[in-house]
JSON list of C-alpha atoms in Angstrom, two decimals:
[
{"chain": "K", "resi": 1, "resn": "MET", "atom": "CA", "xyz": [95.07, 125.63, 74.53]},
{"chain": "K", "resi": 2, "resn": "SER", "atom": "CA", "xyz": [95.16, 125.33, 70.73]},
{"chain": "K", "resi": 3, "resn": "GLN", "atom": "CA", "xyz": [98.26, 125.98, 68.67]},
{"chain": "K", "resi": 4, "resn": "THR", "atom": "CA", "xyz": [98.30, 128.91, 66.24]},
{"chain": "K", "resi": 5, "resn": "THR", "atom": "CA", "xyz": [100.45, 128.57, 63.13]},
{"chain": "K", "resi": 6, "resn": "ILE", "atom": "CA", "xyz": [101.60, 131.59, 61.16]},
{"chain": "K", "resi": 7, "resn": "ALA", "atom": "CA", "xyz": [103.03, 131.14, 57.67]},
{"chain": "K", "resi": 8, "resn": "VAL", "atom": "CA", "xyz": [105.79, 133.70, 57.16]},
{"chain": "K", "resi": 9, "resn": "LEU", "atom": "CA", "xyz": [106.82, 134.94, 53.73]},
{"chain": "K", "resi": 10, "resn": "VAL", "atom": "CA", "xyz": [110.06, 136.92, 53.82]},
{"chain": "K", "resi": 11, "resn": "GLY", "atom": "CA", "xyz": [110.56, 138.95, 50.65]},
{"chain": "K", "resi": 12, "resn": "SER", "atom": "CA", "xyz": [114.36, 138.87, 50.73]},
{"chain": "K", "resi": 13, "resn": "LEU", "atom": "CA", "xyz": [116.71, 136.06, 49.80]},
{"chain": "K", "resi": 14, "resn": "ARG", "atom": "CA", "xyz": [119.83, 137.85, 51.07]},
{"chain": "K", "resi": 15, "resn": "ARG", "atom": "CA", "xyz": [121.77, 135.79, 53.62]},
{"chain": "K", "resi": 16, "resn": "GLU", "atom": "CA", "xyz": [122.03, 138.70, 56.11]},
{"chain": "K", "resi": 17, "resn": "SER", "atom": "CA", "xyz": [118.56, 140.06, 55.35]},
{"chain": "K", "resi": 18, "resn": "PHE", "atom": "CA", "xyz": [117.23, 142.57, 57.87]},
{"chain": "K", "resi": 19, "resn": "ASN", "atom": "CA", "xyz": [113.74, 141.28, 57.10]},
{"chain": "K", "resi": 20, "resn": "ARG", "atom": "CA", "xyz": [114.66, 137.65, 57.88]},
{"chain": "K", "resi": 21, "resn": "LYS", "atom": "CA", "xyz": [116.20, 138.88, 61.14]},
{"chain": "K", "resi": 22, "resn": "LEU", "atom": "CA", "xyz": [112.98, 140.79, 61.86]},
{"chain": "K", "resi": 23, "resn": "ALA", "atom": "CA", "xyz": [110.86, 137.70, 61.11]},
{"chain": "K", "resi": 24, "resn": "ASP", "atom": "CA", "xyz": [113.01, 135.59, 63.44]},
{"chain": "K", "resi": 25, "resn": "ALA", "atom": "CA", "xyz": [112.86, 138.21, 66.20]},
{"chain": "K", "resi": 26, "resn": "LEU", "atom": "CA", "xyz": [109.06, 138.63, 65.91]},
{"chain": "K", "resi": 27, "resn": "ALA", "atom": "CA", "xyz": [108.64, 134.87, 66.26]},
{"chain": "K", "resi": 28, "resn": "ARG", "atom": "CA", "xyz": [110.47, 135.08, 69.59]},
{"chain": "K", "resi": 29, "resn": "LEU", "atom": "CA", "xyz": [107.95, 137.72, 70.78]},
{"chain": "K", "resi": 30, "resn": "ALA", "atom": "CA", "xyz": [105.03, 135.33, 70.21]},
{"chain": "K", "resi": 31, "resn": "PRO", "atom": "CA", "xyz": [103.49, 133.28, 73.03]},
{"chain": "K", "resi": 32, "resn": "ALA", "atom": "CA", "xyz": [104.34, 129.59, 73.43]},
{"chain": "K", "resi": 33, "resn": "ASP", "atom": "CA", "xyz": [101.10, 128.51, 71.73]},
{"chain": "K", "resi": 34, "resn": "THR", "atom": "CA", "xyz": [102.13, 130.20, 68.46]},
{"chain": "K", "resi": 35, "resn": "THR", "atom": "CA", "xyz": [104.50, 128.90, 65.79]},
{"chain": "K", "resi": 36, "resn": "PHE", "atom": "CA", "xyz": [105.92, 131.11, 63.06]},
{"chain": "K", "resi": 37, "resn": "LYS", "atom": "CA", "xyz": [106.94, 128.97, 60.08]},
{"chain": "K", "resi": 38, "resn": "GLN", "atom": "CA", "xyz": [109.01, 130.67, 57.38]},
{"chain": "K", "resi": 39, "resn": "LEU", "atom": "CA", "xyz": [108.10, 129.25, 53.99]},
{"chain": "K", "resi": 40, "resn": "GLU", "atom": "CA", "xyz": [110.77, 128.88, 51.29]},
{"chain": "K", "resi": 41, "resn": "ILE", "atom": "CA", "xyz": [110.20, 131.05, 48.23]},
{"chain": "K", "resi": 42, "resn": "GLY", "atom": "CA", "xyz": [113.68, 131.24, 46.72]},
{"chain": "K", "resi": 43, "resn": "ASP", "atom": "CA", "xyz": [113.38, 127.99, 44.80]},
{"chain": "K", "resi": 44, "resn": "LEU", "atom": "CA", "xyz": [110.12, 128.80, 43.01]},
{"chain": "K", "resi": 45, "resn": "PRO", "atom": "CA", "xyz": [110.22, 128.96, 39.22]},
{"chain": "K", "resi": 46, "resn": "LEU", "atom": "CA", "xyz": [109.07, 132.19, 37.61]},
{"chain": "K", "resi": 47, "resn": "TYR", "atom": "CA", "xyz": [105.30, 132.21, 37.47]},
{"chain": "K", "resi": 48, "resn": "ASN", "atom": "CA", "xyz": [103.90, 131.06, 34.12]},
{"chain": "K", "resi": 49, "resn": "GLN", "atom": "CA", "xyz": [100.17, 130.54, 33.70]},
{"chain": "K", "resi": 50, "resn": "ASP", "atom": "CA", "xyz": [100.90, 127.67, 31.29]},
{"chain": "K", "resi": 51, "resn": "HIS", "atom": "CA", "xyz": [101.95, 125.63, 34.35]},
{"chain": "K", "resi": 52, "resn": "ASP", "atom": "CA", "xyz": [98.78, 126.19, 36.43]},
{"chain": "K", "resi": 53, "resn": "ASP", "atom": "CA", "xyz": [97.53, 122.67, 35.71]},
{"chain": "K", "resi": 54, "resn": "ASN", "atom": "CA", "xyz": [100.89, 121.08, 36.57]},
{"chain": "K", "resi": 55, "resn": "GLN", "atom": "CA", "xyz": [102.44, 123.16, 39.35]},
{"chain": "K", "resi": 56, "resn": "ALA", "atom": "CA", "xyz": [106.03, 122.48, 40.43]},
{"chain": "K", "resi": 57, "resn": "GLU", "atom": "CA", "xyz": [106.64, 120.65, 43.70]},
{"chain": "K", "resi": 58, "resn": "ALA", "atom": "CA", "xyz": [108.02, 123.85, 45.25]},
{"chain": "K", "resi": 59, "resn": "VAL", "atom": "CA", "xyz": [104.74, 125.59, 44.42]},
{"chain": "K", "resi": 60, "resn": "LYS", "atom": "CA", "xyz": [102.67, 122.76, 45.91]},
{"chain": "K", "resi": 61, "resn": "ARG", "atom": "CA", "xyz": [104.83, 122.91, 49.07]},
{"chain": "K", "resi": 62, "resn": "LEU", "atom": "CA", "xyz": [104.29, 126.68, 49.34]},
{"chain": "K", "resi": 63, "resn": "LYS", "atom": "CA", "xyz": [100.54, 126.39, 48.88]},
{"chain": "K", "resi": 64, "resn": "ALA", "atom": "CA", "xyz": [100.31, 123.57, 51.43]},
{"chain": "K", "resi": 65, "resn": "GLY", "atom": "CA", "xyz": [102.22, 125.65, 53.98]},
{"chain": "K", "resi": 66, "resn": "ILE", "atom": "CA", "xyz": [99.87, 128.57, 53.53]},
{"chain": "K", "resi": 67, "resn": "GLN", "atom": "CA", "xyz": [96.75, 126.41, 53.62]},
{"chain": "K", "resi": 68, "resn": "ALA", "atom": "CA", "xyz": [97.90, 124.73, 56.86]},
{"chain": "K", "resi": 69, "resn": "ALA", "atom": "CA", "xyz": [98.42, 128.09, 58.59]},
{"chain": "K", "resi": 70, "resn": "ASP", "atom": "CA", "xyz": [95.95, 130.14, 60.60]},
{"chain": "K", "resi": 71, "resn": "GLY", "atom": "CA", "xyz": [97.37, 133.39, 59.25]},
{"chain": "K", "resi": 72, "resn": "VAL", "atom": "CA", "xyz": [100.09, 134.78, 56.99]},
{"chain": "K", "resi": 73, "resn": "LEU", "atom": "CA", "xyz": [102.80, 137.28, 57.90]},
{"chain": "K", "resi": 74, "resn": "PHE", "atom": "CA", "xyz": [104.49, 139.15, 55.05]},
{"chain": "K", "resi": 75, "resn": "VAL", "atom": "CA", "xyz": [107.88, 140.59, 56.00]},
{"chain": "K", "resi": 76, "resn": "THR", "atom": "CA", "xyz": [109.03, 142.65, 53.07]},
{"chain": "K", "resi": 77, "resn": "PRO", "atom": "CA", "xyz": [111.90, 144.86, 52.10]},
{"chain": "K", "resi": 78, "resn": "GLU", "atom": "CA", "xyz": [111.29, 147.64, 49.61]},
{"chain": "K", "resi": 79, "resn": "TYR", "atom": "CA", "xyz": [112.92, 147.44, 46.19]},
{"chain": "K", "resi": 80, "resn": "ASN", "atom": "CA", "xyz": [112.47, 150.47, 43.93]},
{"chain": "K", "resi": 81, "resn": "ARG", "atom": "CA", "xyz": [109.51, 151.68, 46.00]},
{"chain": "K", "resi": 82, "resn": "SER", "atom": "CA", "xyz": [107.63, 148.39, 45.69]},
{"chain": "K", "resi": 83, "resn": "VAL", "atom": "CA", "xyz": [107.46, 144.71, 46.59]},
{"chain": "K", "resi": 84, "resn": "PRO", "atom": "CA", "xyz": [110.48, 142.57, 45.68]},
{"chain": "K", "resi": 85, "resn": "GLY", "atom": "CA", "xyz": [109.99, 140.37, 42.63]},
{"chain": "K", "resi": 86, "resn": "VAL", "atom": "CA", "xyz": [110.66, 137.16, 44.57]},
{"chain": "K", "resi": 87, "resn": "LEU", "atom": "CA", "xyz": [107.75, 137.93, 46.92]},
{"chain": "K", "resi": 88, "resn": "LYS", "atom": "CA", "xyz": [105.39, 138.88, 44.10]},
{"chain": "K", "resi": 89, "resn": "ASN", "atom": "CA", "xyz": [106.35, 135.67, 42.29]},
{"chain": "K", "resi": 90, "resn": "ALA", "atom": "CA", "xyz": [105.47, 133.62, 45.39]},
{"chain": "K", "resi": 91, "resn": "ILE", "atom": "CA", "xyz": [102.14, 135.43, 45.72]},
{"chain": "K", "resi": 92, "resn": "ASP", "atom": "CA", "xyz": [101.33, 134.82, 42.06]},
{"chain": "K", "resi": 93, "resn": "HIS", "atom": "CA", "xyz": [102.09, 131.10, 42.40]},
{"chain": "K", "resi": 94, "resn": "ALA", "atom": "CA", "xyz": [100.12, 130.59, 45.62]},
{"chain": "K", "resi": 95, "resn": "SER", "atom": "CA", "xyz": [97.09, 132.49, 44.32]},
{"chain": "K", "resi": 96, "resn": "ARG", "atom": "CA", "xyz": [96.76, 130.48, 41.10]},
{"chain": "K", "resi": 97, "resn": "PRO", "atom": "CA", "xyz": [95.09, 128.94, 39.27]},
{"chain": "K", "resi": 98, "resn": "TYR", "atom": "CA", "xyz": [92.20, 131.37, 39.45]},
{"chain": "K", "resi": 99, "resn": "GLY", "atom": "CA", "xyz": [89.66, 130.20, 42.03]},
{"chain": "K", "resi": 100, "resn": "LYS", "atom": "CA", "xyz": [92.20, 128.03, 43.87]},
{"chain": "K", "resi": 101, "resn": "SER", "atom": "CA", "xyz": [94.12, 130.62, 45.86]},
{"chain": "K", "resi": 102, "resn": "ALA", "atom": "CA", "xyz": [95.81, 129.38, 49.02]},
{"chain": "K", "resi": 103, "resn": "PHE", "atom": "CA", "xyz": [95.38, 132.88, 50.45]},
{"chain": "K", "resi": 104, "resn": "ALA", "atom": "CA", "xyz": [91.58, 133.34, 50.27]},
{"chain": "K", "resi": 105, "resn": "GLY", "atom": "CA", "xyz": [90.20, 134.36, 53.65]},
{"chain": "K", "resi": 106, "resn": "LYS", "atom": "CA", "xyz": [93.52, 134.02, 55.50]},
{"chain": "K", "resi": 107, "resn": "PRO", "atom": "CA", "xyz": [94.16, 136.87, 57.93]},
{"chain": "K", "resi": 108, "resn": "ALA", "atom": "CA", "xyz": [97.39, 138.71, 57.13]},
{"chain": "K", "resi": 109, "resn": "GLY", "atom": "CA", "xyz": [99.92, 141.07, 58.60]},
{"chain": "K", "resi": 110, "resn": "VAL", "atom": "CA", "xyz": [102.40, 143.25, 56.73]},
{"chain": "K", "resi": 111, "resn": "ILE", "atom": "CA", "xyz": [105.64, 144.57, 58.17]},
{"chain": "K", "resi": 112, "resn": "GLY", "atom": "CA", "xyz": [109.13, 145.32, 56.93]},
{"chain": "K", "resi": 113, "resn": "VAL", "atom": "CA", "xyz": [112.45, 146.93, 57.71]},
{"chain": "K", "resi": 114, "resn": "SER", "atom": "CA", "xyz": [114.73, 149.02, 55.53]},
{"chain": "K", "resi": 115, "resn": "VAL", "atom": "CA", "xyz": [117.75, 151.28, 55.85]},
{"chain": "K", "resi": 116, "resn": "GLY", "atom": "CA", "xyz": [115.61, 154.07, 54.39]},
{"chain": "K", "resi": 117, "resn": "ALA", "atom": "CA", "xyz": [113.95, 156.53, 56.75]},
{"chain": "K", "resi": 118, "resn": "ILE", "atom": "CA", "xyz": [110.43, 155.63, 55.59]},
{"chain": "K", "resi": 119, "resn": "GLY", "atom": "CA", "xyz": [111.05, 151.95, 56.18]},
{"chain": "K", "resi": 120, "resn": "THR", "atom": "CA", "xyz": [109.05, 149.90, 53.71]},
{"chain": "K", "resi": 121, "resn": "ALA", "atom": "CA", "xyz": [105.99, 152.16, 53.50]},
{"chain": "K", "resi": 122, "resn": "MET", "atom": "CA", "xyz": [105.58, 152.04, 49.70]},
{"chain": "K", "resi": 123, "resn": "ALA", "atom": "CA", "xyz": [106.17, 148.29, 49.43]},
{"chain": "K", "resi": 124, "resn": "GLN", "atom": "CA", "xyz": [103.66, 147.70, 52.20]},
{"chain": "K", "resi": 125, "resn": "GLN", "atom": "CA", "xyz": [101.05, 149.85, 50.48]},
{"chain": "K", "resi": 126, "resn": "HIS", "atom": "CA", "xyz": [101.51, 148.00, 47.19]},
{"chain": "K", "resi": 127, "resn": "LEU", "atom": "CA", "xyz": [101.33, 144.68, 49.02]},
{"chain": "K", "resi": 128, "resn": "ARG", "atom": "CA", "xyz": [98.14, 145.72, 50.83]},
{"chain": "K", "resi": 129, "resn": "ASN", "atom": "CA", "xyz": [96.50, 146.40, 47.44]},
{"chain": "K", "resi": 130, "resn": "VAL", "atom": "CA", "xyz": [97.38, 142.87, 46.30]},
{"chain": "K", "resi": 131, "resn": "LEU", "atom": "CA", "xyz": [96.18, 141.31, 49.56]},
{"chain": "K", "resi": 132, "resn": "ALA", "atom": "CA", "xyz": [92.84, 143.11, 49.31]},
{"chain": "K", "resi": 133, "resn": "TYR", "atom": "CA", "xyz": [92.31, 141.53, 45.89]},
{"chain": "K", "resi": 134, "resn": "LEU", "atom": "CA", "xyz": [93.28, 138.13, 47.31]},
{"chain": "K", "resi": 135, "resn": "ASP", "atom": "CA", "xyz": [90.53, 138.40, 49.95]},
{"chain": "K", "resi": 136, "resn": "MET", "atom": "CA", "xyz": [92.94, 138.49, 52.87]},
{"chain": "K", "resi": 137, "resn": "PRO", "atom": "CA", "xyz": [91.71, 140.52, 55.85]},
{"chain": "K", "resi": 138, "resn": "THR", "atom": "CA", "xyz": [94.86, 142.51, 56.64]},
{"chain": "K", "resi": 139, "resn": "LEU", "atom": "CA", "xyz": [95.75, 144.19, 59.93]},
{"chain": "K", "resi": 140, "resn": "GLY", "atom": "CA", "xyz": [95.50, 147.94, 59.37]},
{"chain": "K", "resi": 141, "resn": "GLN", "atom": "CA", "xyz": [96.70, 149.31, 62.70]},
{"chain": "K", "resi": 142, "resn": "PRO", "atom": "CA", "xyz": [99.22, 149.57, 64.09]},
{"chain": "K", "resi": 143, "resn": "GLU", "atom": "CA", "xyz": [101.33, 150.16, 60.99]},
{"chain": "K", "resi": 144, "resn": "ALA", "atom": "CA", "xyz": [105.01, 149.31, 61.29]},
{"chain": "K", "resi": 145, "resn": "PHE", "atom": "CA", "xyz": [107.55, 150.97, 59.00]},
{"chain": "K", "resi": 146, "resn": "ILE", "atom": "CA", "xyz": [110.80, 149.94, 60.66]},
{"chain": "K", "resi": 147, "resn": "HIS", "atom": "CA", "xyz": [114.03, 151.85, 60.07]},
{"chain": "K", "resi": 148, "resn": "ALA", "atom": "CA", "xyz": [117.10, 149.60, 60.29]},
{"chain": "K", "resi": 149, "resn": "LYS", "atom": "CA", "xyz": [119.49, 151.41, 62.57]},
{"chain": "K", "resi": 150, "resn": "ASP", "atom": "CA", "xyz": [121.93, 150.54, 65.32]},
{"chain": "K", "resi": 151, "resn": "GLY", "atom": "CA", "xyz": [120.16, 148.92, 68.25]},
{"chain": "K", "resi": 152, "resn": "LEU", "atom": "CA", "xyz": [117.19, 147.52, 66.32]},
{"chain": "K", "resi": 153, "resn": "PHE", "atom": "CA", "xyz": [118.55, 144.06, 67.08]},
{"chain": "K", "resi": 154, "resn": "ASP", "atom": "CA", "xyz": [120.68, 143.06, 70.05]},
{"chain": "K", "resi": 155, "resn": "ASP", "atom": "CA", "xyz": [123.71, 140.78, 69.76]},
{"chain": "K", "resi": 156, "resn": "ALA", "atom": "CA", "xyz": [121.49, 137.68, 70.06]},
{"chain": "K", "resi": 157, "resn": "GLY", "atom": "CA", "xyz": [119.21, 138.84, 67.21]},
{"chain": "K", "resi": 158, "resn": "ASN", "atom": "CA", "xyz": [116.33, 139.85, 69.47]},
{"chain": "K", "resi": 159, "resn": "ILE", "atom": "CA", "xyz": [114.55, 143.18, 69.16]},
{"chain": "K", "resi": 160, "resn": "GLY", "atom": "CA", "xyz": [116.57, 145.84, 70.96]},
{"chain": "K", "resi": 161, "resn": "PRO", "atom": "CA", "xyz": [115.17, 147.73, 73.95]},
{"chain": "K", "resi": 162, "resn": "ALA", "atom": "CA", "xyz": [114.27, 150.91, 72.01]},
{"chain": "K", "resi": 163, "resn": "SER", "atom": "CA", "xyz": [111.89, 149.02, 69.69]},
{"chain": "K", "resi": 164, "resn": "LYS", "atom": "CA", "xyz": [110.81, 146.06, 71.80]},
{"chain": "K", "resi": 165, "resn": "GLU", "atom": "CA", "xyz": [107.67, 147.59, 73.35]},
{"chain": "K", "resi": 166, "resn": "PHE", "atom": "CA", "xyz": [106.37, 148.80, 69.97]},
{"chain": "K", "resi": 167, "resn": "LEU", "atom": "CA", "xyz": [107.10, 145.53, 68.14]},
{"chain": "K", "resi": 168, "resn": "GLN", "atom": "CA", "xyz": [105.67, 143.45, 71.00]},
{"chain": "K", "resi": 169, "resn": "GLY", "atom": "CA", "xyz": [102.49, 145.50, 70.70]},
{"chain": "K", "resi": 170, "resn": "TRP", "atom": "CA", "xyz": [102.46, 145.02, 66.92]},
{"chain": "K", "resi": 171, "resn": "THR", "atom": "CA", "xyz": [102.96, 141.25, 67.28]},
{"chain": "K", "resi": 172, "resn": "ASP", "atom": "CA", "xyz": [100.21, 141.01, 69.91]},
{"chain": "K", "resi": 173, "resn": "ALA", "atom": "CA", "xyz": [97.82, 143.02, 67.68]},
{"chain": "K", "resi": 174, "resn": "PHE", "atom": "CA", "xyz": [98.62, 140.81, 64.67]},
{"chain": "K", "resi": 175, "resn": "LEU", "atom": "CA", "xyz": [98.03, 137.58, 66.60]},
{"chain": "K", "resi": 176, "resn": "ALA", "atom": "CA", "xyz": [94.74, 138.94, 68.00]},
{"chain": "K", "resi": 177, "resn": "TRP", "atom": "CA", "xyz": [93.75, 139.82, 64.41]},
{"chain": "K", "resi": 178, "resn": "VAL", "atom": "CA", "xyz": [94.49, 136.25, 63.29]},
{"chain": "K", "resi": 179, "resn": "LYS", "atom": "CA", "xyz": [92.36, 134.82, 66.12]},
{"chain": "K", "resi": 180, "resn": "GLN", "atom": "CA", "xyz": [89.54, 137.28, 65.36]},
{"chain": "K", "resi": 181, "resn": "HIS", "atom": "CA", "xyz": [89.49, 136.45, 61.64]},
{"chain": "K", "resi": 182, "resn": "GLY", "atom": "CA", "xyz": [90.58, 132.80, 61.70]}
]
């Protein structure tokens, strides 16, 4: 049985981030032969094309983590109806310089949680547009726009009973997508 590695990019730096909690909980839904590895993006400098030929160590670490993975999971909040700047900055770094994107051909999944009733629908749509340009085959169905409400997580940080079946199905579909396109 071969090991599957998923690079996880969480678009929130907040200590008590719902999206980090979601990423952690989804990892626990994965089978034993799958590792979800959250990649650090909070220490990246702001993207500047002038630095493409001499990327910072944090950028090299990010790109190596993506390149070593079988697939990439984007877990994003929604800020002002779009993708958070910290996530977009990480995407810009890892996709540059032109022609040397760490993302090219990597299967992707997009999910997110928000206190808003529509979850992260707009951020996910914007992110899907970017991922299409980056040549990342991205899971289309099932979509998952998660509303953060009481019971989403249990006291141990696992997915609560009301959402577990749906999110287990989403995780299974994403991992099958990675295997199909990896």
